Amino acid sequence: MNAGEESRAAVHAAALLGVPVEDAGRLQPLRQGLRSRALFVTPEGLEHRFRARSHRVVVKLYKGDGRSEGSLGYQRFHGHDFARVPELAGHPRIQKSLEGGRDPVAGPYAVLGYIAGEELGVHLEAGVPQRFLRRALHAVLVDLWIPLWDAGLRFKDCHPGNFIVGTDGELHLIDAEQMRKSVAEHLGGCGWSVRYRHEAQALRRLPGLLERLVAAAPQGRGVKGLRRQLKAQLVALSLPERLAELGRGGAGPEAALRATDQLIERLTGGEDHDLR
């Protein structure tokens, strides 16, 4: 996106936020996404119509005219479905979807709550203390994955770029729209076809996310074959199987929580630790 296109997109974003056009230049641009043509963050002190619900927001302008099936799914998720799922809307560490739709000028868009902090991937580059590893593992698996999966929701895109280490020191999930198809199934009661596919993708990516976390901690740095060992640990503890049970047939989260506790102990210096 060149400077002229970015300026026009900022004007569109300002109109969506209900702020004067002269404030468009104050919006802070973020990088483009695969499906978005522009993301802007409101600066401190900018008054906008979402302020009562979220002090600062991100406005995301999508590519295309907003009429494709995929685009309509994004719009429906942000503008309708997110608010109807308590496990999403009520979770303190999931980025909030405030509005979504198709503006006649700006095109398809979403307005999201802003989370101040640093991407997890960037945060890990300098290395992290062992206590952060334990907190991060607990946040990803216990605070986020298990309750979401127990509700029948599958977050397939689990990589460090979709987590923010907030200024509060806590881990926050962003890009919740990756769950939109399983959310639609959840709300519509129309089977498991999407969730099965997203579940398989999420479980394939889980060892990679764990590898990034463990490798950034002092004891895990430079360990050869780390991902292979992590996969072996997951299988040994039956964690993928326990996660896959959640949201099906009345299976509760207790077995998944037990397996997760054992995994965290092994990866953070507990007994039977083989990743030193």
Tab-separated table of C-alpha atoms in Angstrom:
chain	number	residue	atom	x	y	z
A	1	MET	CA	0.000	0.000	0.000
A	2	ASN	CA	1.489	3.325	-1.072
A	3	ALA	CA	1.203	6.580	0.884
A	4	GLY	CA	-1.834	7.783	-1.096
A	5	GLU	CA	-3.732	4.525	-0.586
A	6	GLU	CA	-2.831	4.506	3.109
A	7	SER	CA	-4.075	8.081	3.492
A	8	ARG	CA	-7.405	7.254	1.831
A	9	ALA	CA	-7.764	4.139	3.987
A	10	ALA	CA	-7.098	6.240	7.096
A	11	VAL	CA	-9.883	8.652	6.095
A	12	HIS	CA	-12.245	5.692	5.705
A	13	ALA	CA	-11.179	4.338	9.098
A	14	ALA	CA	-11.768	7.729	10.720
A	15	ALA	CA	-15.295	7.840	9.287
A	16	LEU	CA	-16.038	4.362	10.670
A	17	LEU	CA	-14.811	5.448	14.094
A	18	GLY	CA	-16.881	8.610	14.035
A	19	VAL	CA	-13.922	10.969	14.416
A	20	PRO	CA	-13.221	14.157	12.408
A	21	VAL	CA	-11.432	13.680	9.091
A	22	GLU	CA	-8.609	15.890	10.345
A	23	ASP	CA	-7.872	13.191	12.934
A	24	ALA	CA	-7.318	10.552	10.237
A	25	GLY	CA	-3.616	11.337	10.172
A	26	ARG	CA	-3.351	10.545	13.869
A	27	LEU	CA	-4.383	6.930	13.355
A	28	GLN	CA	-1.355	4.688	13.747
A	29	PRO	CA	-0.951	2.254	10.823
A	30	LEU	CA	-0.094	-1.382	11.459
A	31	ARG	CA	1.123	-3.924	8.928
A	32	GLN	CA	-1.186	-5.313	6.295
A	33	GLY	CA	-2.546	-8.803	6.720
A	34	LEU	CA	-3.156	-11.522	4.169
A	35	ARG	CA	-6.826	-10.576	3.879
A	36	SER	CA	-6.738	-7.003	5.137
A	37	ARG	CA	-5.629	-3.956	3.184
A	38	ALA	CA	-5.088	-1.785	6.254
A	39	LEU	CA	-5.120	-1.868	10.047
A	40	PHE	CA	-5.107	1.284	12.146
A	41	VAL	CA	-4.865	1.834	15.894
A	42	THR	CA	-6.418	4.820	17.637
A	43	PRO	CA	-3.887	6.877	19.612
A	44	GLU	CA	-4.273	7.795	23.249
A	45	GLY	CA	-6.818	10.530	23.807
A	46	LEU	CA	-8.657	10.224	20.488
A	47	GLU	CA	-12.404	10.360	21.071
A	48	HIS	CA	-14.341	7.831	19.019
A	49	ARG	CA	-17.770	6.230	19.163
A	50	PHE	CA	-16.481	2.969	20.641
A	51	ARG	CA	-14.786	4.691	23.563
A	52	ALA	CA	-17.428	3.662	26.099
A	53	ARG	CA	-16.747	-0.006	25.381
A	54	SER	CA	-13.064	0.138	24.530
A	55	HIS	CA	-10.716	2.996	25.308
A	56	ARG	CA	-8.601	2.313	22.230
A	57	VAL	CA	-9.512	0.274	19.161
A	58	VAL	CA	-8.110	-1.263	16.004
A	59	VAL	CA	-9.996	-0.787	12.749
A	60	LYS	CA	-9.353	-3.459	10.137
A	61	LEU	CA	-10.241	-2.819	6.494
A	62	TYR	CA	-10.518	-6.014	4.446
A	63	LYS	CA	-9.672	-6.528	0.800
A	64	GLY	CA	-12.400	-7.020	-1.773
A	65	ASP	CA	-15.939	-5.707	-2.068
A	66	GLY	CA	-17.212	-7.659	0.941
A	67	ARG	CA	-19.694	-9.803	-0.978
A	68	SER	CA	-17.790	-13.087	-1.133
A	69	GLU	CA	-18.768	-15.927	1.162
A	70	GLY	CA	-15.487	-15.655	3.070
A	71	SER	CA	-15.819	-11.907	3.589
A	72	LEU	CA	-19.424	-12.241	4.726
A	73	GLY	CA	-18.217	-14.801	7.262
A	74	TYR	CA	-15.695	-12.334	8.706
A	75	GLN	CA	-18.328	-9.604	8.871
A	76	ARG	CA	-20.840	-11.892	10.568
A	77	PHE	CA	-18.269	-13.087	13.097
A	78	HIS	CA	-17.212	-9.603	14.207
A	79	GLY	CA	-20.625	-7.971	13.987
A	80	HIS	CA	-22.811	-10.741	15.395
A	81	ASP	CA	-21.364	-14.126	16.351
A	82	PHE	CA	-18.530	-13.060	18.675
A	83	ALA	CA	-20.896	-11.302	21.081
A	84	ARG	CA	-23.169	-14.360	21.250
A	85	VAL	CA	-20.477	-16.729	22.522
A	86	PRO	CA	-19.782	-16.159	26.238
A	87	GLU	CA	-16.492	-18.069	26.077
A	88	LEU	CA	-15.253	-15.409	23.643
A	89	ALA	CA	-17.041	-12.207	24.613
A	90	GLY	CA	-16.602	-12.806	28.331
A	91	HIS	CA	-12.977	-13.914	28.284
A	92	PRO	CA	-10.675	-11.229	29.735
A	93	ARG	CA	-7.717	-12.250	27.548
A	94	ILE	CA	-9.309	-12.523	24.124
A	95	GLN	CA	-9.286	-9.481	21.842
A	96	LYS	CA	-12.827	-8.121	21.632
A	97	SER	CA	-14.779	-7.804	18.390
A	98	LEU	CA	-16.852	-4.620	18.697
A	99	GLU	CA	-18.380	-4.349	15.247
A	100	GLY	CA	-18.139	-5.741	11.737
A	101	GLY	CA	-19.856	-5.092	8.440
A	102	ARG	CA	-19.569	-3.510	5.021
A	103	ASP	CA	-19.417	0.247	4.728
A	104	PRO	CA	-20.523	1.737	1.358
A	105	VAL	CA	-17.266	3.713	1.127
A	106	ALA	CA	-14.715	1.865	3.255
A	107	GLY	CA	-15.867	-1.608	2.231
A	108	PRO	CA	-15.731	-4.630	4.576
A	109	TYR	CA	-14.326	-3.861	8.015
A	110	ALA	CA	-14.046	-4.916	11.643
A	111	VAL	CA	-13.494	-2.828	14.783
A	112	LEU	CA	-11.556	-4.598	17.541
A	113	GLY	CA	-10.422	-3.812	21.039
A	114	TYR	CA	-6.793	-2.691	21.249
A	115	ILE	CA	-4.380	-4.663	23.442
A	116	ALA	CA	-1.250	-2.764	24.420
A	117	GLY	CA	1.844	-4.922	24.466
A	118	GLU	CA	4.290	-6.879	22.337
A	119	GLU	CA	3.805	-9.850	20.036
A	120	LEU	CA	4.789	-13.080	21.745
A	121	GLY	CA	7.231	-13.946	18.938
A	122	VAL	CA	9.080	-10.661	19.399
A	123	HIS	CA	9.004	-11.060	23.179
A	124	LEU	CA	10.649	-14.486	22.908
A	125	GLU	CA	13.523	-13.341	20.714
A	126	ALA	CA	15.541	-11.984	23.626
A	127	GLY	CA	14.850	-15.053	25.758
A	128	VAL	CA	12.522	-15.288	28.747
A	129	PRO	CA	12.937	-16.357	32.377
A	130	GLN	CA	11.700	-19.779	33.433
A	131	ARG	CA	8.795	-18.267	35.362
A	132	PHE	CA	7.482	-16.679	32.134
A	133	LEU	CA	7.550	-20.071	30.418
A	134	ARG	CA	5.332	-21.569	33.105
A	135	ARG	CA	2.904	-18.625	32.966
A	136	ALA	CA	2.779	-18.718	29.171
A	137	LEU	CA	2.146	-22.462	29.010
A	138	HIS	CA	-0.611	-22.125	31.575
A	139	ALA	CA	-2.159	-19.178	29.719
A	140	VAL	CA	-2.165	-20.878	26.316
A	141	LEU	CA	-3.372	-24.297	27.417
A	142	VAL	CA	-5.329	-23.850	30.635
A	143	ASP	CA	-6.733	-20.332	30.320
A	144	LEU	CA	-7.412	-20.308	26.571
A	145	TRP	CA	-7.380	-23.633	24.764
A	146	ILE	CA	-9.182	-25.860	27.261
A	147	PRO	CA	-12.228	-23.614	27.927
A	148	LEU	CA	-12.550	-22.756	24.227
A	149	TRP	CA	-12.260	-26.371	23.116
A	150	ASP	CA	-14.667	-27.448	25.839
A	151	ALA	CA	-17.188	-25.076	24.238
A	152	GLY	CA	-16.593	-26.725	20.852
A	153	LEU	CA	-14.422	-23.938	19.437
A	154	ARG	CA	-11.154	-24.628	17.653
A	155	PHE	CA	-8.459	-21.977	17.236
A	156	LYS	CA	-6.395	-23.347	14.364
A	157	ASP	CA	-3.838	-20.550	13.936
A	158	CYS	CA	-1.855	-21.050	17.131
A	159	HIS	CA	1.479	-19.381	16.465
A	160	PRO	CA	3.369	-16.688	18.432
A	161	GLY	CA	2.148	-13.891	16.158
A	162	ASN	CA	-1.410	-14.404	17.395
A	163	PHE	CA	-0.578	-13.818	21.038
A	164	ILE	CA	0.281	-10.513	22.716
A	165	VAL	CA	2.252	-10.156	25.932
A	166	GLY	CA	0.269	-7.289	27.408
A	167	THR	CA	1.609	-4.419	29.450
A	168	ASP	CA	-0.095	-6.231	32.343
A	169	GLY	CA	2.357	-9.105	31.805
A	170	GLU	CA	-0.430	-11.488	30.755
A	171	LEU	CA	-0.775	-13.369	27.491
A	172	HIS	CA	-3.694	-12.293	25.260
A	173	LEU	CA	-5.150	-14.007	22.198
A	174	ILE	CA	-5.729	-11.951	19.058
A	175	ASP	CA	-7.119	-12.886	15.625
A	176	ALA	CA	-10.028	-14.770	17.166
A	177	GLU	CA	-11.721	-14.572	13.757
A	178	GLN	CA	-9.754	-17.719	12.902
A	179	MET	CA	-12.446	-19.489	14.953
A	180	ARG	CA	-15.311	-18.010	12.940
A	181	LYS	CA	-16.299	-21.221	11.133
A	182	SER	CA	-16.369	-23.366	14.256
A	183	VAL	CA	-18.261	-20.539	16.011
A	184	ALA	CA	-20.871	-20.629	13.228
A	185	GLU	CA	-21.209	-24.394	13.709
A	186	HIS	CA	-21.398	-23.907	17.465
A	187	LEU	CA	-24.209	-21.369	17.161
A	188	GLY	CA	-26.031	-23.200	14.379
A	189	GLY	CA	-25.775	-26.714	15.774
A	190	CYS	CA	-24.894	-28.001	12.306
A	191	GLY	CA	-22.300	-30.690	12.971
A	192	TRP	CA	-18.549	-31.006	13.315
A	193	SER	CA	-17.140	-30.865	9.790
A	194	VAL	CA	-15.164	-27.609	10.216
A	195	ARG	CA	-14.156	-28.271	13.773
A	196	TYR	CA	-12.574	-31.615	12.858
A	197	ARG	CA	-10.380	-29.923	10.246
A	198	HIS	CA	-9.445	-26.995	12.476
A	199	GLU	CA	-8.736	-29.344	15.355
A	200	ALA	CA	-6.286	-31.391	13.301
A	201	GLN	CA	-4.525	-28.226	12.105
A	202	ALA	CA	-4.309	-26.792	15.618
A	203	LEU	CA	-2.847	-29.994	17.041
A	204	ARG	CA	-0.266	-30.148	14.256
A	205	ARG	CA	0.844	-26.618	15.133
A	206	LEU	CA	0.887	-27.077	18.900
A	207	PRO	CA	4.404	-28.628	19.040
A	208	GLY	CA	5.775	-25.663	17.069
A	209	LEU	CA	4.280	-23.169	19.514
A	210	LEU	CA	5.593	-25.141	22.488
A	211	GLU	CA	9.015	-25.305	20.843
A	212	ARG	CA	9.196	-21.510	20.535
A	213	LEU	CA	8.257	-21.110	24.195
A	214	VAL	CA	10.586	-23.755	25.589
A	215	ALA	CA	13.534	-22.758	23.390
A	216	ALA	CA	13.326	-19.172	24.648
A	217	ALA	CA	13.696	-20.247	28.276
A	218	PRO	CA	17.266	-20.716	29.617
A	219	GLN	CA	17.168	-24.498	29.970
A	220	GLY	CA	15.652	-25.117	26.559
A	221	ARG	CA	17.823	-22.954	24.342
A	222	GLY	CA	19.677	-24.851	21.622
A	223	VAL	CA	18.287	-28.290	22.474
A	224	LYS	CA	18.655	-30.551	19.447
A	225	GLY	CA	15.512	-32.336	18.322
A	226	LEU	CA	13.325	-30.276	20.652
A	227	ARG	CA	10.176	-30.485	18.535
A	228	ARG	CA	10.505	-34.254	18.214
A	229	GLN	CA	10.833	-34.549	21.996
A	230	LEU	CA	7.829	-32.295	22.525
A	231	LYS	CA	5.710	-34.413	20.190
A	232	ALA	CA	6.764	-37.487	22.157
A	233	GLN	CA	5.782	-35.791	25.425
A	234	LEU	CA	2.360	-34.863	24.042
A	235	VAL	CA	1.744	-38.427	22.915
A	236	ALA	CA	3.001	-39.902	26.187
A	237	LEU	CA	0.618	-37.736	28.173
A	238	SER	CA	-2.280	-38.246	25.701
A	239	LEU	CA	-2.854	-34.492	25.658
A	240	PRO	CA	-3.973	-34.300	21.996
A	241	GLU	CA	-6.477	-37.070	22.657
A	242	ARG	CA	-7.740	-35.357	25.806
A	243	LEU	CA	-8.113	-32.042	23.941
A	244	ALA	CA	-9.943	-33.728	21.066
A	245	GLU	CA	-12.508	-35.124	23.508
A	246	LEU	CA	-13.517	-31.650	24.663
A	247	GLY	CA	-16.860	-30.416	23.386
A	248	ARG	CA	-17.949	-33.895	22.345
A	249	GLY	CA	-20.195	-36.374	24.051
A	250	GLY	CA	-20.219	-34.712	27.440
A	251	ALA	CA	-16.493	-35.261	28.074
A	252	GLY	CA	-15.352	-32.767	30.701
A	253	PRO	CA	-12.035	-30.929	30.876
A	254	GLU	CA	-10.657	-32.772	33.908
A	255	ALA	CA	-8.531	-35.262	31.953
A	256	ALA	CA	-7.167	-32.511	29.706
A	257	LEU	CA	-6.312	-30.387	32.741
A	258	ARG	CA	-4.462	-33.283	34.398
A	259	ALA	CA	-2.454	-33.978	31.254
A	260	THR	CA	-1.701	-30.267	30.865
A	261	ASP	CA	-0.498	-29.961	34.454
A	262	GLN	CA	1.868	-32.888	33.894
A	263	LEU	CA	3.164	-31.361	30.648
A	264	ILE	CA	3.848	-27.997	32.294
A	265	GLU	CA	5.703	-29.725	35.124
A	266	ARG	CA	7.891	-31.619	32.673
A	267	LEU	CA	8.661	-28.565	30.564
A	268	THR	CA	9.435	-26.263	33.471
A	269	GLY	CA	11.704	-28.385	35.601
A	270	GLY	CA	9.436	-30.827	37.358
A	271	GLU	CA	10.123	-34.528	37.770
A	272	ASP	CA	10.687	-36.742	34.708
A	273	HIS	CA	12.027	-33.733	32.812
A	274	ASP	CA	13.979	-34.827	29.724
A	275	LEU	CA	14.455	-31.498	27.940
A	276	ARG	CA	17.320	-30.100	29.971
